[in-house]
Amino acid sequence: MAGLKSTNLIESDTQANSEQAITTDAVSAMDSLATIKVVLAYAPSIDEQYYEQITVRVGSTLYEVLASSGWLDRFEPLARWCEQVQHLRTPTPKVWHIGVYSQKQPLSYVVQPQDRIEIYRSLTIDPMKKRKKRAQKRQ
């Protein structure tokens, strides 16, 4: 009888472990299906602005969001820039063209729910010089 009880306990433990493994797999599968909403904003020129709310997988990076949204196909200069800086882990001043809520972020940044992803265009003139020109015109 004692041998029979230990066999039943082993079977119970094995079954419990199997059920736990199935539950863990189900949770992992649910996590990979979980989604969040983020916003993309881009103004390639003064007259042209794009603003789009999209749903992405939890754990998506900035680069993955841009790719899945179709913006890399839609905006070739953005795609070229991403290719050039994709390997960089730290945003560099005057070169970086993407951020979240005005904070420059690497393309490997993992987006959070309701993040506003902003694509910046290059400055055509130094802001200080522009102010001086404007002030001279007014005089």
mmCIF file of N, CA and C in Angstrom:
data_model
loop_
_atom_site.group_PDB
_atom_site.id
_atom_site.type_symbol
_atom_site.label_atom_id
_atom_site.label_comp_id
_atom_site.label_asym_id
_atom_site.label_seq_id
_atom_site.Cartn_x
_atom_site.Cartn_y
_atom_site.Cartn_z
ATOM 1 N N MET A 1 0.813 -1.187 0.000
ATOM 2 C CA MET A 1 0.000 0.000 0.000
ATOM 3 C C MET A 1 0.856 1.250 0.000
ATOM 4 N N ALA A 2 1.940 1.233 0.795
ATOM 5 C CA ALA A 2 2.798 2.413 0.888
ATOM 6 C C ALA A 2 3.369 2.749 -0.480
ATOM 7 N N GLY A 3 3.750 1.730 -1.252
ATOM 8 C CA GLY A 3 4.286 1.947 -2.599
ATOM 9 C C GLY A 3 3.255 2.578 -3.512
ATOM 10 N N LEU A 4 2.008 2.212 -3.344
ATOM 11 C CA LEU A 4 0.920 2.741 -4.147
ATOM 12 C C LEU A 4 0.696 4.222 -3.851
ATOM 13 N N LYS A 5 0.759 4.602 -2.595
ATOM 14 C CA LYS A 5 0.569 5.996 -2.208
ATOM 15 C C LYS A 5 1.664 6.875 -2.794
ATOM 16 N N SER A 6 2.915 6.422 -2.742
ATOM 17 C CA SER A 6 4.010 7.242 -3.267
ATOM 18 C C SER A 6 3.876 7.392 -4.782
ATOM 19 N N THR A 7 3.403 6.367 -5.460
ATOM 20 C CA THR A 7 3.180 6.466 -6.892
ATOM 21 C C THR A 7 2.106 7.503 -7.184
ATOM 22 N N ASN A 8 1.026 7.493 -6.416
ATOM 23 C CA ASN A 8 -0.037 8.482 -6.596
ATOM 24 C C ASN A 8 0.474 9.897 -6.347
ATOM 25 N N LEU A 9 1.340 10.062 -5.340
ATOM 26 C CA LEU A 9 1.901 11.384 -5.043
ATOM 27 C C LEU A 9 2.783 11.862 -6.187
ATOM 28 N N ILE A 10 3.584 10.958 -6.730
ATOM 29 C CA ILE A 10 4.451 11.314 -7.856
ATOM 30 C C ILE A 10 3.602 11.724 -9.048
ATOM 31 N N GLU A 11 2.543 10.945 -9.317
ATOM 32 C CA GLU A 11 1.657 11.279 -10.432
ATOM 33 C C GLU A 11 0.989 12.638 -10.193
ATOM 34 N N SER A 12 0.575 12.895 -8.940
ATOM 35 C CA SER A 12 -0.054 14.181 -8.616
ATOM 36 C C SER A 12 0.920 15.325 -8.831
ATOM 37 N N ASP A 13 2.183 15.155 -8.377
ATOM 38 C CA ASP A 13 3.199 16.185 -8.563
ATOM 39 C C ASP A 13 3.467 16.427 -10.046
ATOM 40 N N THR A 14 3.561 15.349 -10.816
ATOM 41 C CA THR A 14 3.806 15.470 -12.252
ATOM 42 C C THR A 14 2.652 16.207 -12.927
ATOM 43 N N GLN A 15 1.434 15.863 -12.556
ATOM 44 C CA GLN A 15 0.254 16.506 -13.128
ATOM 45 C C GLN A 15 0.222 17.991 -12.744
ATOM 46 N N ALA A 16 0.546 18.308 -11.495
ATOM 47 C CA ALA A 16 0.560 19.702 -11.034
ATOM 48 C C ALA A 16 1.618 20.496 -11.796
ATOM 49 N N ASN A 17 2.795 19.887 -12.005
ATOM 50 C CA ASN A 17 3.850 20.564 -12.756
ATOM 51 C C ASN A 17 3.425 20.799 -14.200
ATOM 52 N N SER A 18 2.755 19.807 -14.790
ATOM 53 C CA SER A 18 2.275 19.960 -16.164
ATOM 54 C C SER A 18 1.254 21.075 -16.265
ATOM 55 N N GLU A 19 0.325 21.119 -15.291
ATOM 56 C CA GLU A 19 -0.691 22.171 -15.294
ATOM 57 C C GLU A 19 -0.054 23.538 -15.105
ATOM 58 N N GLN A 20 0.977 23.620 -14.247
ATOM 59 C CA GLN A 20 1.666 24.888 -14.031
ATOM 60 C C GLN A 20 2.387 25.307 -15.307
ATOM 61 N N ALA A 21 3.014 24.365 -15.997
ATOM 62 C CA ALA A 21 3.714 24.675 -17.237
ATOM 63 C C ALA A 21 2.721 25.173 -18.289
ATOM 64 N N ILE A 22 1.566 24.525 -18.375
ATOM 65 C CA ILE A 22 0.539 24.945 -19.326
ATOM 66 C C ILE A 22 0.050 26.348 -18.979
ATOM 67 N N THR A 23 -0.179 26.606 -17.702
ATOM 68 C CA THR A 23 -0.628 27.921 -17.259
ATOM 69 C C THR A 23 0.417 28.983 -17.589
ATOM 70 N N THR A 24 1.693 28.698 -17.323
ATOM 71 C CA THR A 24 2.778 29.635 -17.622
ATOM 72 C C THR A 24 2.843 29.908 -19.117
ATOM 73 N N ASP A 25 2.714 28.855 -19.938
ATOM 74 C CA ASP A 25 2.722 29.031 -21.384
ATOM 75 C C ASP A 25 1.540 29.879 -21.833
ATOM 76 N N ALA A 26 0.387 29.656 -21.236
ATOM 77 C CA ALA A 26 -0.809 30.427 -21.598
ATOM 78 C C ALA A 26 -0.629 31.894 -21.243
ATOM 79 N N VAL A 27 -0.037 32.175 -20.083
ATOM 80 C CA VAL A 27 0.211 33.566 -19.677
ATOM 81 C C VAL A 27 1.210 34.210 -20.630
ATOM 82 N N SER A 28 2.264 33.479 -20.998
ATOM 83 C CA SER A 28 3.254 34.008 -21.936
ATOM 84 C C SER A 28 2.610 34.311 -23.280
ATOM 85 N N ALA A 29 1.737 33.420 -23.739
ATOM 86 C CA ALA A 29 1.047 33.634 -25.004
ATOM 87 C C ALA A 29 0.137 34.852 -24.909
ATOM 88 N N MET A 30 -0.535 35.022 -23.785
ATOM 89 C CA MET A 30 -1.414 36.175 -23.593
ATOM 90 C C MET A 30 -0.598 37.460 -23.586
ATOM 91 N N ASP A 31 0.581 37.438 -22.918
ATOM 92 C CA ASP A 31 1.438 38.617 -22.873
ATOM 93 C C ASP A 31 1.888 39.013 -24.268
ATOM 94 N N SER A 32 2.214 38.033 -25.112
ATOM 95 C CA SER A 32 2.683 38.352 -26.455
ATOM 96 C C SER A 32 1.541 38.899 -27.319
ATOM 97 N N LEU A 33 0.301 38.638 -26.929
ATOM 98 C CA LEU A 33 -0.845 39.161 -27.667
ATOM 99 C C LEU A 33 -1.320 40.495 -27.104
ATOM 100 N N ALA A 34 -0.843 40.871 -25.927
ATOM 101 C CA ALA A 34 -1.266 42.122 -25.306
ATOM 102 C C ALA A 34 -0.807 43.294 -26.157
ATOM 103 N N THR A 35 -1.638 44.310 -26.231
ATOM 104 C CA THR A 35 -1.315 45.466 -27.050
ATOM 105 C C THR A 35 -1.469 46.755 -26.251
ATOM 106 N N ILE A 36 -0.837 47.793 -26.760
ATOM 107 C CA ILE A 36 -0.948 49.129 -26.182
ATOM 108 C C ILE A 36 -1.150 50.127 -27.317
ATOM 109 N N LYS A 37 -1.645 51.297 -26.972
ATOM 110 C CA LYS A 37 -1.819 52.355 -27.965
ATOM 111 C C LYS A 37 -0.718 53.386 -27.788
ATOM 112 N N VAL A 38 -0.148 53.815 -28.914
ATOM 113 C CA VAL A 38 0.838 54.884 -28.932
ATOM 114 C C VAL A 38 0.455 55.860 -30.040
ATOM 115 N N VAL A 39 1.057 57.031 -29.990
ATOM 116 C CA VAL A 39 0.771 58.060 -30.985
ATOM 117 C C VAL A 39 2.053 58.388 -31.729
ATOM 118 N N LEU A 40 1.945 58.511 -33.052
ATOM 119 C CA LEU A 40 3.065 58.937 -33.887
ATOM 120 C C LEU A 40 2.792 60.354 -34.372
ATOM 121 N N ALA A 41 3.793 61.210 -34.302
ATOM 122 C CA ALA A 41 3.657 62.590 -34.763
ATOM 123 C C ALA A 41 4.879 62.961 -35.593
ATOM 124 N N TYR A 42 4.629 63.579 -36.758
ATOM 125 C CA TYR A 42 5.714 63.946 -37.667
ATOM 126 C C TYR A 42 5.281 65.140 -38.490
ATOM 127 N N ALA A 43 6.161 66.118 -38.588
ATOM 128 C CA ALA A 43 5.910 67.290 -39.429
ATOM 129 C C ALA A 43 7.119 67.479 -40.342
ATOM 130 N N PRO A 44 7.117 66.827 -41.516
ATOM 131 C CA PRO A 44 8.273 66.930 -42.406
ATOM 132 C C PRO A 44 8.502 68.353 -42.926
ATOM 133 N N SER A 45 7.457 69.177 -42.914
ATOM 134 C CA SER A 45 7.594 70.575 -43.312
ATOM 135 C C SER A 45 6.576 71.398 -42.526
ATOM 136 N N ILE A 46 6.633 72.701 -42.685
ATOM 137 C CA ILE A 46 5.709 73.577 -41.969
ATOM 138 C C ILE A 46 4.260 73.301 -42.391
ATOM 139 N N ASP A 47 4.068 72.996 -43.655
ATOM 140 C CA ASP A 47 2.720 72.800 -44.195
ATOM 141 C C ASP A 47 2.210 71.367 -44.108
ATOM 142 N N GLU A 48 3.031 70.465 -43.651
ATOM 143 C CA GLU A 48 2.687 69.044 -43.702
ATOM 144 C C GLU A 48 2.865 68.421 -42.313
ATOM 145 N N GLN A 49 1.772 67.934 -41.729
ATOM 146 C CA GLN A 49 1.849 67.269 -40.426
ATOM 147 C C GLN A 49 1.091 65.949 -40.469
ATOM 148 N N TYR A 50 1.643 64.972 -39.773
ATOM 149 C CA TYR A 50 1.000 63.664 -39.681
ATOM 150 C C TYR A 50 0.884 63.298 -38.209
ATOM 151 N N TYR A 51 -0.273 62.784 -37.853
ATOM 152 C CA TYR A 51 -0.550 62.417 -36.470
ATOM 153 C C TYR A 51 -1.401 61.160 -36.536
ATOM 154 N N GLU A 52 -0.934 60.105 -35.900
ATOM 155 C CA GLU A 52 -1.638 58.830 -36.020
ATOM 156 C C GLU A 52 -1.554 58.044 -34.711
ATOM 157 N N GLN A 53 -2.676 57.539 -34.240
ATOM 158 C CA GLN A 53 -2.692 56.663 -33.072
ATOM 159 C C GLN A 53 -2.745 55.231 -33.583
ATOM 160 N N ILE A 54 -1.827 54.396 -33.082
ATOM 161 C CA ILE A 54 -1.790 53.004 -33.528
ATOM 162 C C ILE A 54 -1.707 52.068 -32.322
ATOM 163 N N THR A 55 -2.030 50.818 -32.562
ATOM 164 C CA THR A 55 -1.956 49.776 -31.540
ATOM 165 C C THR A 55 -0.772 48.885 -31.877
ATOM 166 N N VAL A 56 0.087 48.644 -30.881
ATOM 167 C CA VAL A 56 1.281 47.818 -31.080
ATOM 168 C C VAL A 56 1.379 46.791 -29.962
ATOM 169 N N ARG A 57 2.220 45.788 -30.182
ATOM 170 C CA ARG A 57 2.458 44.764 -29.166
ATOM 171 C C ARG A 57 3.182 45.357 -27.966
ATOM 172 N N VAL A 58 2.871 44.868 -26.789
ATOM 173 C CA VAL A 58 3.618 45.242 -25.588
ATOM 174 C C VAL A 58 5.062 44.800 -25.794
ATOM 175 N N GLY A 59 6.007 45.652 -25.456
ATOM 176 C CA GLY A 59 7.422 45.317 -25.609
ATOM 177 C C GLY A 59 8.020 45.767 -26.925
ATOM 178 N N SER A 60 7.244 46.466 -27.761
ATOM 179 C CA SER A 60 7.754 46.941 -29.047
ATOM 180 C C SER A 60 8.748 48.084 -28.845
ATOM 181 N N THR A 61 9.760 48.125 -29.696
ATOM 182 C CA THR A 61 10.730 49.213 -29.659
ATOM 183 C C THR A 61 10.279 50.333 -30.594
ATOM 184 N N LEU A 62 10.925 51.490 -30.487
ATOM 185 C CA LEU A 62 10.596 52.601 -31.383
ATOM 186 C C LEU A 62 10.742 52.170 -32.842
ATOM 187 N N TYR A 63 11.825 51.472 -33.140
ATOM 188 C CA TYR A 63 12.050 51.036 -34.518
ATOM 189 C C TYR A 63 10.933 50.100 -34.995
ATOM 190 N N GLU A 64 10.538 49.165 -34.153
ATOM 191 C CA GLU A 64 9.463 48.228 -34.516
ATOM 192 C C GLU A 64 8.140 48.961 -34.740
ATOM 193 N N VAL A 65 7.883 49.980 -33.923
ATOM 194 C CA VAL A 65 6.655 50.762 -34.093
ATOM 195 C C VAL A 65 6.671 51.488 -35.440
ATOM 196 N N LEU A 66 7.802 52.118 -35.767
ATOM 197 C CA LEU A 66 7.911 52.829 -37.043
ATOM 198 C C LEU A 66 7.749 51.868 -38.225
ATOM 199 N N ALA A 67 8.360 50.700 -38.111
ATOM 200 C CA ALA A 67 8.276 49.711 -39.196
ATOM 201 C C ALA A 67 6.858 49.168 -39.339
ATOM 202 N N SER A 68 6.232 48.796 -38.215
ATOM 203 C CA SER A 68 4.896 48.195 -38.290
ATOM 204 C C SER A 68 3.829 49.213 -38.696
ATOM 205 N N SER A 69 4.077 50.484 -38.434
ATOM 206 C CA SER A 69 3.105 51.517 -38.806
ATOM 207 C C SER A 69 3.151 51.835 -40.293
ATOM 208 N N GLY A 70 4.231 51.431 -40.951
ATOM 209 C CA GLY A 70 4.388 51.734 -42.370
ATOM 210 C C GLY A 70 5.064 53.074 -42.618
ATOM 211 N N TRP A 71 5.455 53.765 -41.556
ATOM 212 C CA TRP A 71 6.061 55.082 -41.721
ATOM 213 C C TRP A 71 7.449 55.011 -42.343
ATOM 214 N N LEU A 72 8.166 53.915 -42.183
ATOM 215 C CA LEU A 72 9.485 53.798 -42.816
ATOM 216 C C LEU A 72 9.340 53.659 -44.324
ATOM 217 N N ASP A 73 8.258 53.036 -44.777
ATOM 218 C CA ASP A 73 7.989 52.947 -46.217
ATOM 219 C C ASP A 73 7.452 54.275 -46.744
ATOM 220 N N ARG A 74 6.666 54.929 -45.941
ATOM 221 C CA ARG A 74 5.990 56.167 -46.335
ATOM 222 C C ARG A 74 6.933 57.371 -46.391
ATOM 223 N N PHE A 75 7.900 57.425 -45.478
ATOM 224 C CA PHE A 75 8.823 58.552 -45.381
ATOM 225 C C PHE A 75 10.251 58.054 -45.575
ATOM 226 N N GLU A 76 10.732 58.121 -46.798
ATOM 227 C CA GLU A 76 12.053 57.592 -47.130
ATOM 228 C C GLU A 76 13.193 58.255 -46.345
ATOM 229 N N PRO A 77 13.169 59.584 -46.136
ATOM 230 C CA PRO A 77 14.250 60.179 -45.338
ATOM 231 C C PRO A 77 14.312 59.613 -43.917
ATOM 232 N N LEU A 78 13.169 59.324 -43.338
ATOM 233 C CA LEU A 78 13.115 58.732 -42.002
ATOM 234 C C LEU A 78 13.730 57.331 -42.031
ATOM 235 N N ALA A 79 13.415 56.548 -43.043
ATOM 236 C CA ALA A 79 13.967 55.190 -43.173
ATOM 237 C C ALA A 79 15.484 55.237 -43.325
ATOM 238 N N ARG A 80 15.985 56.175 -44.144
ATOM 239 C CA ARG A 80 17.442 56.306 -44.327
ATOM 240 C C ARG A 80 18.112 56.686 -43.008
ATOM 241 N N TRP A 81 17.506 57.624 -42.297
ATOM 242 C CA TRP A 81 18.065 58.045 -41.014
ATOM 243 C C TRP A 81 18.100 56.873 -40.032
ATOM 244 N N CYS A 82 17.021 56.099 -39.964
ATOM 245 C CA CYS A 82 16.972 54.943 -39.054
ATOM 246 C C CYS A 82 18.078 53.946 -39.369
ATOM 247 N N GLU A 83 18.334 53.717 -40.648
ATOM 248 C CA GLU A 83 19.409 52.799 -41.046
ATOM 249 C C GLU A 83 20.758 53.296 -40.543
ATOM 250 N N GLN A 84 20.970 54.607 -40.623
ATOM 251 C CA GLN A 84 22.257 55.185 -40.233
ATOM 252 C C GLN A 84 22.502 55.116 -38.724
ATOM 253 N N VAL A 85 21.461 55.255 -37.925
ATOM 254 C CA VAL A 85 21.651 55.360 -36.467
ATOM 255 C C VAL A 85 21.136 54.160 -35.685
ATOM 256 N N GLN A 86 20.666 53.146 -36.366
ATOM 257 C CA GLN A 86 20.064 51.999 -35.670
ATOM 258 C C GLN A 86 21.017 51.359 -34.669
ATOM 259 N N HIS A 87 22.288 51.369 -34.945
ATOM 260 C CA HIS A 87 23.271 50.739 -34.052
ATOM 261 C C HIS A 87 23.600 51.595 -32.827
ATOM 262 N N LEU A 88 23.264 52.888 -32.849
ATOM 263 C CA LEU A 88 23.574 53.776 -31.730
ATOM 264 C C LEU A 88 22.637 53.526 -30.557
ATOM 265 N N ARG A 89 23.176 53.497 -29.364
ATOM 266 C CA ARG A 89 22.373 53.248 -28.167
ATOM 267 C C ARG A 89 22.102 54.534 -27.388
ATOM 268 N N THR A 90 22.874 55.598 -27.695
ATOM 269 C CA THR A 90 22.696 56.865 -26.996
ATOM 270 C C THR A 90 22.406 57.952 -28.021
ATOM 271 N N PRO A 91 21.293 58.669 -27.870
ATOM 272 C CA PRO A 91 20.985 59.756 -28.804
ATOM 273 C C PRO A 91 22.077 60.829 -28.776
ATOM 274 N N THR A 92 22.453 61.292 -29.952
ATOM 275 C CA THR A 92 23.483 62.315 -30.056
ATOM 276 C C THR A 92 22.849 63.660 -30.411
ATOM 277 N N PRO A 93 23.366 64.748 -29.836
ATOM 278 C CA PRO A 93 22.790 66.069 -30.124
ATOM 279 C C PRO A 93 22.930 66.426 -31.600
ATOM 280 N N LYS A 94 21.982 67.169 -32.099
ATOM 281 C CA LYS A 94 21.942 67.701 -33.466
ATOM 282 C C LYS A 94 21.825 66.629 -34.545
ATOM 283 N N VAL A 95 21.896 65.365 -34.165
ATOM 284 C CA VAL A 95 21.801 64.282 -35.147
ATOM 285 C C VAL A 95 20.531 63.484 -34.927
ATOM 286 N N TRP A 96 20.006 63.522 -33.713
ATOM 287 C CA TRP A 96 18.895 62.656 -33.359
ATOM 288 C C TRP A 96 17.574 63.240 -33.826
ATOM 289 N N HIS A 97 16.718 62.414 -34.414
ATOM 290 C CA HIS A 97 15.462 62.867 -34.998
ATOM 291 C C HIS A 97 14.225 62.189 -34.427
ATOM 292 N N ILE A 98 14.353 61.533 -33.287
ATOM 293 C CA ILE A 98 13.184 60.853 -32.740
ATOM 294 C C ILE A 98 13.201 60.929 -31.209
ATOM 295 N N GLY A 99 12.016 61.022 -30.631
ATOM 296 C CA GLY A 99 11.927 61.098 -29.185
ATOM 297 C C GLY A 99 10.525 60.742 -28.714
ATOM 298 N N VAL A 100 10.376 60.710 -27.417
ATOM 299 C CA VAL A 100 9.085 60.449 -26.788
ATOM 300 C C VAL A 100 8.836 61.598 -25.821
ATOM 301 N N TYR A 101 7.742 62.303 -26.037
ATOM 302 C CA TYR A 101 7.418 63.475 -25.221
ATOM 303 C C TYR A 101 8.616 64.433 -25.107
ATOM 304 N N SER A 102 9.192 64.794 -26.239
ATOM 305 C CA SER A 102 10.296 65.759 -26.339
ATOM 306 C C SER A 102 11.614 65.291 -25.732
ATOM 307 N N GLN A 103 11.709 64.040 -25.345
ATOM 308 C CA GLN A 103 12.952 63.476 -24.812
ATOM 309 C C GLN A 103 13.532 62.527 -25.854
ATOM 310 N N LYS A 104 14.715 62.842 -26.369
ATOM 311 C CA LYS A 104 15.332 61.989 -27.383
ATOM 312 C C LYS A 104 15.548 60.587 -26.815
ATOM 313 N N GLN A 105 15.209 59.584 -27.631
ATOM 314 C CA GLN A 105 15.313 58.187 -27.207
ATOM 315 C C GLN A 105 15.985 57.370 -28.311
ATOM 316 N N PRO A 106 16.743 56.313 -27.950
ATOM 317 C CA PRO A 106 17.321 55.424 -28.970
ATOM 318 C C PRO A 106 16.215 54.605 -29.635
ATOM 319 N N LEU A 107 16.498 54.089 -30.803
ATOM 320 C CA LEU A 107 15.507 53.277 -31.519
ATOM 321 C C LEU A 107 15.195 51.983 -30.771
ATOM 322 N N SER A 108 16.037 51.613 -29.814
ATOM 323 C CA SER A 108 15.801 50.396 -29.027
ATOM 324 C C SER A 108 14.910 50.660 -27.811
ATOM 325 N N TYR A 109 14.481 51.892 -27.609
ATOM 326 C CA TYR A 109 13.607 52.243 -26.486
ATOM 327 C C TYR A 109 12.300 51.447 -26.591
ATOM 328 N N VAL A 110 11.880 50.827 -25.495
ATOM 329 C CA VAL A 110 10.627 50.056 -25.468
ATOM 330 C C VAL A 110 9.492 51.024 -25.139
ATOM 331 N N VAL A 111 8.526 51.120 -26.042
ATOM 332 C CA VAL A 111 7.441 52.082 -25.872
ATOM 333 C C VAL A 111 6.495 51.667 -24.746
ATOM 334 N N GLN A 112 5.876 52.665 -24.146
ATOM 335 C CA GLN A 112 4.944 52.485 -23.047
ATOM 336 C C GLN A 112 3.544 52.900 -23.517
ATOM 337 N N PRO A 113 2.497 52.470 -22.822
ATOM 338 C CA PRO A 113 1.143 52.871 -23.219
ATOM 339 C C PRO A 113 1.013 54.398 -23.282
ATOM 340 N N GLN A 114 0.366 54.870 -24.324
ATOM 341 C CA GLN A 114 0.084 56.292 -24.548
ATOM 342 C C GLN A 114 1.317 57.140 -24.820
ATOM 343 N N ASP A 115 2.467 56.534 -25.149
ATOM 344 C CA ASP A 115 3.640 57.324 -25.530
ATOM 345 C C ASP A 115 3.329 58.126 -26.788
ATOM 346 N N ARG A 116 3.853 59.333 -26.846
ATOM 347 C CA ARG A 116 3.756 60.163 -28.051
ATOM 348 C C ARG A 116 5.138 60.131 -28.693
ATOM 349 N N ILE A 117 5.247 59.407 -29.792
ATOM 350 C CA ILE A 117 6.508 59.256 -30.499
ATOM 351 C C ILE A 117 6.604 60.397 -31.502
ATOM 352 N N GLU A 118 7.639 61.214 -31.350
ATOM 353 C CA GLU A 118 7.790 62.407 -32.180
ATOM 354 C C GLU A 118 9.000 62.259 -33.084
ATOM 355 N N ILE A 119 8.802 62.531 -34.361
ATOM 356 C CA ILE A 119 9.897 62.522 -35.312
ATOM 357 C C ILE A 119 10.206 63.980 -35.620
ATOM 358 N N TYR A 120 11.460 64.360 -35.392
ATOM 359 C CA TYR A 120 11.869 65.753 -35.563
ATOM 360 C C TYR A 120 12.547 65.941 -36.913
ATOM 361 N N ARG A 121 12.321 67.090 -37.512
ATOM 362 C CA ARG A 121 13.024 67.393 -38.758
ATOM 363 C C ARG A 121 14.275 68.189 -38.411
ATOM 364 N N SER A 122 15.239 68.164 -39.321
ATOM 365 C CA SER A 122 16.481 68.905 -39.103
ATOM 366 C C SER A 122 16.214 70.394 -39.170
ATOM 367 N N LEU A 123 16.971 71.141 -38.394
ATOM 368 C CA LEU A 123 16.859 72.591 -38.445
ATOM 369 C C LEU A 123 17.502 73.092 -39.738
ATOM 370 N N THR A 124 16.836 74.031 -40.386
ATOM 371 C CA THR A 124 17.403 74.601 -41.613
ATOM 372 C C THR A 124 18.262 75.816 -41.299
ATOM 373 N N ILE A 125 18.029 76.416 -40.138
ATOM 374 C CA ILE A 125 18.796 77.571 -39.697
ATOM 375 C C ILE A 125 18.877 77.547 -38.176
ATOM 376 N N ASP A 126 19.982 78.065 -37.652
ATOM 377 C CA ASP A 126 20.162 78.150 -36.211
ATOM 378 C C ASP A 126 19.091 79.070 -35.620
ATOM 379 N N PRO A 127 18.376 78.644 -34.585
ATOM 380 C CA PRO A 127 17.300 79.466 -34.014
ATOM 381 C C PRO A 127 17.755 80.865 -33.585
ATOM 382 N N MET A 128 18.963 80.989 -33.075
ATOM 383 C CA MET A 128 19.484 82.293 -32.647
ATOM 384 C C MET A 128 19.635 83.225 -33.862
ATOM 385 N N LYS A 129 20.173 82.696 -34.941
ATOM 386 C CA LYS A 129 20.333 83.503 -36.163
ATOM 387 C C LYS A 129 18.972 83.907 -36.708
ATOM 388 N N LYS A 130 18.016 83.004 -36.633
ATOM 389 C CA LYS A 130 16.667 83.294 -37.130
ATOM 390 C C LYS A 130 16.033 84.440 -36.331
ATOM 391 N N ARG A 131 16.180 84.432 -35.018
ATOM 392 C CA ARG A 131 15.644 85.510 -34.181
ATOM 393 C C ARG A 131 16.310 86.845 -34.514
ATOM 394 N N LYS A 132 17.618 86.823 -34.719
ATOM 395 C CA LYS A 132 18.337 88.058 -35.062
ATOM 396 C C LYS A 132 17.847 88.628 -36.386
ATOM 397 N N LYS A 133 17.651 87.761 -37.368
ATOM 398 C CA LYS A 133 17.145 88.205 -38.685
ATOM 399 C C LYS A 133 15.768 88.837 -38.534
ATOM 400 N N ARG A 134 14.908 88.180 -37.772
ATOM 401 C CA ARG A 134 13.565 88.680 -37.573
ATOM 402 C C ARG A 134 13.587 90.046 -36.878
ATOM 403 N N ALA A 135 14.451 90.184 -35.897
ATOM 404 C CA ALA A 135 14.572 91.460 -35.160
ATOM 405 C C ALA A 135 15.089 92.557 -36.085
ATOM 406 N N GLN A 136 16.011 92.233 -36.970
ATOM 407 C CA GLN A 136 16.540 93.235 -37.900
ATOM 408 C C GLN A 136 15.477 93.690 -38.897
ATOM 409 N N LYS A 137 14.609 92.764 -39.323
ATOM 410 C CA LYS A 137 13.542 93.106 -40.267
ATOM 411 C C LYS A 137 12.543 94.068 -39.637
ATOM 412 N N ARG A 138 12.306 93.913 -38.350
ATOM 413 C CA ARG A 138 11.324 94.759 -37.653
ATOM 414 C C ARG A 138 11.828 96.183 -37.464
ATOM 415 N N GLN A 139 13.124 96.371 -37.452
ATOM 416 C CA GLN A 139 13.682 97.712 -37.216
ATOM 417 C C GLN A 139 13.662 98.572 -38.425
#
